[in-house]
């Protein structure tokens, strides 16, 4: 089939295009005009999306056989070899579709959003590098290449969170994100070392096959490796207990929040676990841990989102909770539903962030939702985008989020370990999600108008909003058949649950949205007394601060570390060596006293020495 | 052939020792370089005396050969030493050896 495979042979262009965009922007160092920068920055990702689309079509035509393209050998040392090999199957195709598709829309949006900012070229250089690293992460056939992409996206995340580097807070947020995710990455690296020691290979497909042969069910080593990899996923995907960096990551420009901290990078953990699914199937303990981590994050982040006042922090917490859903889905065995939710989430969360960016730009960089209000007439495109995005986030029927979240919740009911509990808490979180989505819409766009907005978005900004809006609605209608061959559950459940369970699951978000309508639009129920009561206020502060995790880590990790560093500031370890140096210096000073430069003094000393030597030789002394 | 009949070797050694001490004291106490060189000369002659006396006592030529060596050494030393004296005079305008102590540590 020579004609069918031609498009697949250009697969290498998909990561190569953003990389070349990055290199061009890097080498020209901002000397290009804005139009050129926009063309290179957004164009390279757009072209990559086109190539990815063609490759995807060829892939489907071929019948879904995994396509392997070896580019070159990276290293080949003493029995260990790693090559730059791209591996395209249903899962990685879905991922590159999301990365290049949503990525190019966000790049297009950013050409408008960042127009007034300093460092236009630098911004697109970082963004292109990010897209390249993310593509290497999902296309890598080898865990080493995956790890390269993994660290690459971490670097870009750091660079872009601290993009407005003139303010110290942003630098702090960037460092926090980098350090916290590094904790997870260390666990992941250890997991990879162990995996290599045990199986002697890092090729993903080989590892998955060998793991089943090497480890019978319930092997401790397998559980350990799976848990270490989970550690990496938890750090990158901002799950409990390493979630604290994500809300602060909102210091970056809004398109960055949309692309990196909502649509793609933070879902890398989900991809990793889905990719390494056989390890988790071999170790039910590790899989349960994945589900528990997901559920805990889901609940914690939902409640925290309920009380935030910064529009981007609301979205950040909602991202955490939605990724929590994905983790829970992976844990309970709803593999396809997790990836499905990853895709729909990428659509509606990118939409929400970009719409929020337009709103923020229109109200002169105000981010507090209580200082907005009544904007819906003035900002029709952001308003409708936000409504669509929030509806999908809340999983209202017929939106994309509804299908994916429903699939997750209904599958979790059947989970062997306390499935109904997972369902119940998941449904509770879905209720809260709908509630805070409604709060977001009603507070920002309705009520009294506080600021006069200036809609400054051109076609390049509202175009992506419209496209993403359509995807956020329709992105879930057709399911996700592509991953069926890759993931162990063989695609989304066909019939699923009928009866009351499906009805309740579908109705919960509507109830949440309705309550939000009553609370924040009609204001039928007055919340002031609840909020002003002692308990209510304490709870609000607790949730506003993200359940006190920052304070906890500050007390347990940061403060002791800083104290230790302060104690060691004067180099306690060096005291010994400083002592040696001081001793030598003292001896030198004493001895150099004898070095007077006076000839007669030397002569006298020689005589005394001679006499002493003579006396000793003669045996007198 | 001349023999030192009647003069015991010990006496010659005591004389040589006294001469050596006188020369050494001169080295230690004089600050003028010329006198220093002269004191060194005395010390060397004390050594030479001891060599000659010992050579005569045991009827060996070594003592006299050593004396020749001491003589030529002294000549060489004076050549270098006078050169140094001239340099010292040119640089410091005096001959005080203690003033030339730049090598102090």
Tab-separated table of N, CA, C and O in Angstrom, chain A residues 520-591:
chain	number	residue	atom	x	y	z
A	520	UNK	N	-26.809	32.734	42.607
A	520	UNK	CA	-25.981	33.824	42.108
A	520	UNK	C	-26.695	34.694	41.075
A	520	UNK	O	-26.192	35.749	40.722
A	521	UNK	N	-27.870	34.253	40.582
A	521	UNK	CA	-28.577	35.107	39.640
A	521	UNK	C	-29.845	35.641	40.284
A	521	UNK	O	-30.033	36.839	40.450
A	522	UNK	N	-30.697	34.723	40.703
A	522	UNK	CA	-31.933	35.131	41.350
A	522	UNK	C	-31.688	35.677	42.749
A	522	UNK	O	-32.437	36.474	43.265
A	523	UNK	N	-30.623	35.159	43.353
A	523	UNK	CA	-30.300	35.492	44.749
A	523	UNK	C	-31.492	35.244	45.661
A	523	UNK	O	-31.828	36.037	46.534
A	524	UNK	N	-32.177	34.104	45.393
A	524	UNK	CA	-33.327	33.725	46.213
A	524	UNK	C	-32.865	33.346	47.607
A	524	UNK	O	-33.535	33.587	48.590
A	525	UNK	N	-31.726	32.680	47.662
A	525	UNK	CA	-31.217	32.219	48.944
A	525	UNK	C	-30.076	33.130	49.324
A	525	UNK	O	-29.152	33.334	48.539
A	526	UNK	N	-30.164	33.695	50.496
A	526	UNK	CA	-29.116	34.615	50.891
A	526	UNK	C	-27.992	33.865	51.597
A	526	UNK	O	-28.195	33.219	52.616
A	527	UNK	N	-26.818	33.970	51.019
A	527	UNK	CA	-25.680	33.226	51.558
A	527	UNK	C	-24.910	34.020	52.597
A	527	UNK	O	-24.055	33.480	53.281
A	528	UNK	N	-25.222	35.321	52.709
A	528	UNK	CA	-24.373	36.179	53.528
A	528	UNK	C	-24.243	35.687	54.965
A	528	UNK	O	-23.159	35.709	55.541
A	529	UNK	N	-25.392	35.224	55.523
A	529	UNK	CA	-25.320	34.810	56.928
A	529	UNK	C	-24.445	33.581	57.086
A	529	UNK	O	-23.689	33.467	58.044
A	530	UNK	N	-24.522	32.705	56.116
A	530	UNK	CA	-23.682	31.498	56.171
A	530	UNK	C	-22.209	31.879	56.045
A	530	UNK	O	-21.354	31.400	56.794
A	531	UNK	N	-21.933	32.781	55.109
A	531	UNK	CA	-20.540	33.153	54.869
A	531	UNK	C	-19.978	33.917	56.054
A	531	UNK	O	-18.818	33.763	56.430
A	532	UNK	N	-20.845	34.763	56.679
A	532	UNK	CA	-20.329	35.593	57.758
A	532	UNK	C	-20.246	34.861	59.088
A	532	UNK	O	-19.615	35.360	60.022
A	533	UNK	N	-20.894	33.691	59.190
A	533	UNK	CA	-20.774	32.938	60.436
A	533	UNK	C	-19.333	32.478	60.591
A	533	UNK	O	-18.568	32.422	59.635
A	534	UNK	N	-18.978	32.195	61.823
A	534	UNK	CA	-17.578	31.890	62.114
A	534	UNK	C	-17.101	30.669	61.323
A	534	UNK	O	-16.043	30.697	60.700
A	535	UNK	N	-17.921	29.631	61.373
A	535	UNK	CA	-17.548	28.391	60.685
A	535	UNK	C	-17.463	28.630	59.178
A	535	UNK	O	-16.516	28.209	58.516
A	536	UNK	N	-18.478	29.343	58.646
A	536	UNK	CA	-18.524	29.596	57.212
A	536	UNK	C	-17.304	30.365	56.751
A	536	UNK	O	-16.697	30.057	55.725
A	537	UNK	N	-16.927	31.364	57.543
A	537	UNK	CA	-15.785	32.182	57.160
A	537	UNK	C	-14.499	31.370	57.210
A	537	UNK	O	-13.662	31.466	56.306
A	538	UNK	N	-14.372	30.561	58.272
A	538	UNK	CA	-13.164	29.735	58.400
A	538	UNK	C	-13.061	28.780	57.219
A	538	UNK	O	-11.989	28.617	56.623
A	539	UNK	N	-14.201	28.187	56.880
A	539	UNK	CA	-14.215	27.223	55.775
A	539	UNK	C	-13.867	27.914	54.456
A	539	UNK	O	-13.118	27.397	53.642
A	540	UNK	N	-14.424	29.117	54.290
A	540	UNK	CA	-14.168	29.856	53.055
A	540	UNK	C	-12.673	30.156	52.920
A	540	UNK	O	-12.066	29.958	51.879
A	541	UNK	N	-12.068	30.618	54.033
A	541	UNK	CA	-10.627	30.902	53.987
A	541	UNK	C	-9.829	29.637	53.698
A	541	UNK	O	-8.859	29.648	52.959
A	542	UNK	N	-10.256	28.550	54.336
A	542	UNK	CA	-9.559	27.275	54.179
A	542	UNK	C	-9.572	26.836	52.720
A	542	UNK	O	-8.551	26.442	52.151
A	543	UNK	N	-10.741	26.955	52.109
A	543	UNK	CA	-10.865	26.544	50.706
A	543	UNK	C	-10.188	27.523	49.772
A	543	UNK	O	-9.596	27.149	48.763
A	544	UNK	N	-10.267	28.814	50.119
A	544	UNK	CA	-9.631	29.830	49.299
A	544	UNK	C	-8.132	29.572	49.218
A	544	UNK	O	-7.503	29.761	48.179
A	545	UNK	N	-7.572	29.108	50.323
A	545	UNK	CA	-6.143	28.817	50.342
A	545	UNK	C	-5.821	27.427	49.836
A	545	UNK	O	-4.717	26.935	50.055
A	546	UNK	N	-6.777	26.772	49.200
A	546	UNK	CA	-6.501	25.441	48.662
A	546	UNK	C	-6.282	24.396	49.728
A	546	UNK	O	-5.343	23.619	49.672
A	547	UNK	N	-7.136	24.390	50.742
A	547	UNK	CA	-7.102	23.392	51.814
A	547	UNK	C	-5.809	23.448	52.622
A	547	UNK	O	-5.383	22.451	53.207
A	548	UNK	N	-5.174	24.590	52.636
A	548	UNK	CA	-4.017	24.759	53.509
A	548	UNK	C	-2.801	23.951	53.129
A	548	UNK	O	-1.897	23.798	53.952
A	549	UNK	N	-2.768	23.440	51.907
A	549	UNK	CA	-1.606	22.636	51.520
A	549	UNK	C	-0.337	23.488	51.485
A	549	UNK	O	0.735	23.035	51.875
A	550	UNK	N	-0.502	24.727	50.998
A	550	UNK	CA	0.670	25.593	50.913
A	550	UNK	C	1.251	25.844	52.293
A	550	UNK	O	2.461	25.760	52.492
A	551	UNK	N	0.351	26.141	53.247
A	551	UNK	CA	0.823	26.407	54.606
A	551	UNK	C	1.481	25.165	55.189
A	551	UNK	O	2.519	25.247	55.854
A	552	UNK	N	0.878	24.018	54.907
A	552	UNK	CA	1.420	22.757	55.426
A	552	UNK	C	2.830	22.518	54.880
A	552	UNK	O	3.776	22.251	55.635
A	553	UNK	N	2.980	22.644	53.549
A	553	UNK	CA	4.296	22.395	52.953
A	553	UNK	C	5.301	23.439	53.411
A	553	UNK	O	6.486	23.147	53.580
A	554	UNK	N	4.768	24.664	53.611
A	554	UNK	CA	5.647	25.718	54.089
A	554	UNK	C	6.228	25.328	55.449
A	554	UNK	O	7.418	25.481	55.702
A	555	UNK	N	5.341	24.809	56.314
A	555	UNK	CA	5.787	24.469	57.668
A	555	UNK	C	6.639	23.204	57.677
A	555	UNK	O	7.617	23.110	58.418
A	556	UNK	N	6.265	22.233	56.865
A	556	UNK	CA	6.921	20.921	56.954
A	556	UNK	C	8.197	20.868	56.113
A	556	UNK	O	9.190	20.270	56.520
A	557	UNK	N	8.176	21.498	54.951
A	557	UNK	CA	9.318	21.353	54.047
A	557	UNK	C	10.114	22.645	53.915
A	557	UNK	O	11.322	22.678	54.157
A	558	UNK	N	9.403	23.729	53.551
A	558	UNK	CA	10.129	24.945	53.179
A	558	UNK	C	10.864	25.550	54.372
A	558	UNK	O	12.060	25.822	54.314
A	559	UNK	N	10.135	25.734	55.494
A	559	UNK	CA	10.750	26.393	56.658
A	559	UNK	C	11.947	25.609	57.178
A	559	UNK	O	13.016	26.192	57.381
A	560	UNK	N	11.809	24.285	57.425
A	560	UNK	CA	12.995	23.550	57.888
A	560	UNK	C	14.149	23.628	56.909
A	560	UNK	O	15.309	23.760	57.313
A	561	UNK	N	13.811	23.586	55.634
A	561	UNK	CA	14.884	23.634	54.640
A	561	UNK	C	15.606	24.972	54.673
A	561	UNK	O	16.834	25.044	54.647
A	562	UNK	N	14.793	26.052	54.769
A	562	UNK	CA	15.394	27.380	54.811
A	562	UNK	C	16.241	27.527	56.074
A	562	UNK	O	17.343	28.092	56.044
A	563	UNK	N	15.714	26.983	57.202
A	563	UNK	CA	16.472	27.067	58.452
A	563	UNK	C	17.798	26.330	58.306
A	563	UNK	O	18.852	26.828	58.724
A	564	UNK	N	17.731	25.160	57.701
A	564	UNK	CA	18.949	24.368	57.494
A	564	UNK	C	19.930	25.131	56.605
A	564	UNK	O	21.139	25.186	56.879
A	565	UNK	N	19.361	25.715	55.554
A	565	UNK	CA	20.223	26.456	54.629
A	565	UNK	C	20.866	27.637	55.332
A	565	UNK	O	22.038	27.948	55.119
A	566	UNK	N	20.068	28.291	56.208
A	566	UNK	CA	20.596	29.447	56.920
A	566	UNK	C	21.716	29.006	57.856
A	566	UNK	O	22.746	29.671	57.985
A	567	UNK	N	21.463	27.861	58.525
A	567	UNK	CA	22.479	27.351	59.442
A	567	UNK	C	23.755	27.016	58.681
A	567	UNK	O	24.864	27.198	59.184
A	568	UNK	N	23.581	26.563	57.497
A	568	UNK	CA	24.737	26.130	56.704
A	568	UNK	C	25.297	27.259	55.842
A	568	UNK	O	26.206	27.053	55.057
A	569	UNK	N	24.690	28.450	56.008
A	569	UNK	CA	25.113	29.573	55.173
A	569	UNK	C	26.599	29.842	55.374
A	569	UNK	O	27.310	30.198	54.442
A	570	UNK	N	27.074	29.667	56.641
A	570	UNK	CA	28.490	29.921	56.914
A	570	UNK	C	29.324	28.660	56.697
A	570	UNK	O	30.439	28.571	57.190
A	571	UNK	N	28.775	27.692	55.995
A	571	UNK	CA	29.520	26.491	55.604
A	571	UNK	C	30.102	25.720	56.775
A	571	UNK	O	31.315	25.707	56.993
A	572	UNK	N	29.214	25.114	57.553
A	572	UNK	CA	29.646	24.351	58.718
A	572	UNK	C	30.647	23.267	58.320
A	572	UNK	O	31.649	23.041	58.995
A	573	UNK	N	30.377	22.639	57.190
A	573	UNK	CA	31.231	21.533	56.765
A	573	UNK	C	32.655	22.023	56.498
A	573	UNK	O	33.623	21.297	56.697
A	574	UNK	N	32.726	23.295	56.071
A	574	UNK	CA	34.038	23.806	55.697
A	574	UNK	C	34.912	24.142	56.891
A	574	UNK	O	36.090	24.442	56.719
A	575	UNK	N	34.347	24.128	58.114
A	575	UNK	CA	35.112	24.560	59.278
A	575	UNK	C	36.424	23.788	59.402
A	575	UNK	O	37.463	24.365	59.714
A	576	UNK	N	36.387	22.478	59.179
A	576	UNK	CA	37.583	21.648	59.296
A	576	UNK	C	38.683	22.153	58.369
A	576	UNK	O	39.832	22.348	58.775
A	577	UNK	N	38.277	22.392	57.106
A	577	UNK	CA	39.264	22.814	56.122
A	577	UNK	C	39.745	24.224	56.405
A	577	UNK	O	40.915	24.544	56.224
A	578	UNK	N	38.798	25.055	56.895
A	578	UNK	CA	39.213	26.405	57.254
A	578	UNK	C	40.198	26.348	58.409
A	578	UNK	O	41.157	27.130	58.463
A	579	UNK	N	40.003	25.384	59.337
A	579	UNK	CA	40.921	25.208	60.454
A	579	UNK	C	42.307	24.833	59.963
A	579	UNK	O	43.308	25.405	60.411
A	580	UNK	N	42.341	23.900	59.016
A	580	UNK	CA	43.632	23.487	58.450
A	580	UNK	C	44.346	24.675	57.816
A	580	UNK	O	45.545	24.889	58.023
A	581	UNK	N	43.556	25.453	57.071
A	581	UNK	CA	44.160	26.603	56.392
A	581	UNK	C	44.691	27.599	57.416
A	581	UNK	O	45.793	28.150	57.264
A	582	UNK	N	43.920	27.813	58.504
A	582	UNK	CA	44.345	28.771	59.518
A	582	UNK	C	45.619	28.290	60.203
A	582	UNK	O	46.527	29.083	60.491
A	583	UNK	N	45.705	26.988	60.452
A	583	UNK	CA	46.901	26.418	61.084
A	583	UNK	C	48.122	26.658	60.202
A	583	UNK	O	49.175	27.132	60.673
A	584	UNK	N	47.971	26.372	58.916
A	584	UNK	CA	49.090	26.546	57.993
A	584	UNK	C	49.507	28.008	57.942
A	584	UNK	O	50.696	28.339	57.936
A	585	UNK	N	48.476	28.886	57.941
A	585	UNK	CA	48.791	30.303	57.850
A	585	UNK	C	49.528	30.781	59.104
A	585	UNK	O	50.482	31.552	59.028
A	586	UNK	N	49.105	30.257	60.280
A	586	UNK	CA	49.747	30.637	61.529
A	586	UNK	C	51.200	30.186	61.555
A	586	UNK	O	52.104	30.958	61.918
A	587	UNK	N	51.418	28.954	61.138
A	587	UNK	CA	52.791	28.427	61.098
A	587	UNK	C	53.645	29.276	60.176
A	587	UNK	O	54.780	29.629	60.498
A	588	UNK	N	53.060	29.605	59.038
A	588	UNK	CA	53.789	30.412	58.070
A	588	UNK	C	54.188	31.751	58.687
A	588	UNK	O	55.320	32.205	58.545
A	589	UNK	N	53.241	32.351	59.437
A	589	UNK	CA	53.524	33.662	60.000
A	589	UNK	C	54.653	33.548	61.024
A	589	UNK	O	55.566	34.370	61.065
A	590	UNK	N	54.596	32.487	61.851
A	590	UNK	CA	55.627	32.303	62.871
A	590	UNK	C	56.997	32.097	62.228
A	590	UNK	O	57.985	32.713	62.632
A	591	UNK	N	57.009	31.235	61.223
A	591	UNK	CA	58.303	30.919	60.619
A	591	UNK	C	58.869	32.101	59.847
A	591	UNK	O	60.079	32.288	59.796
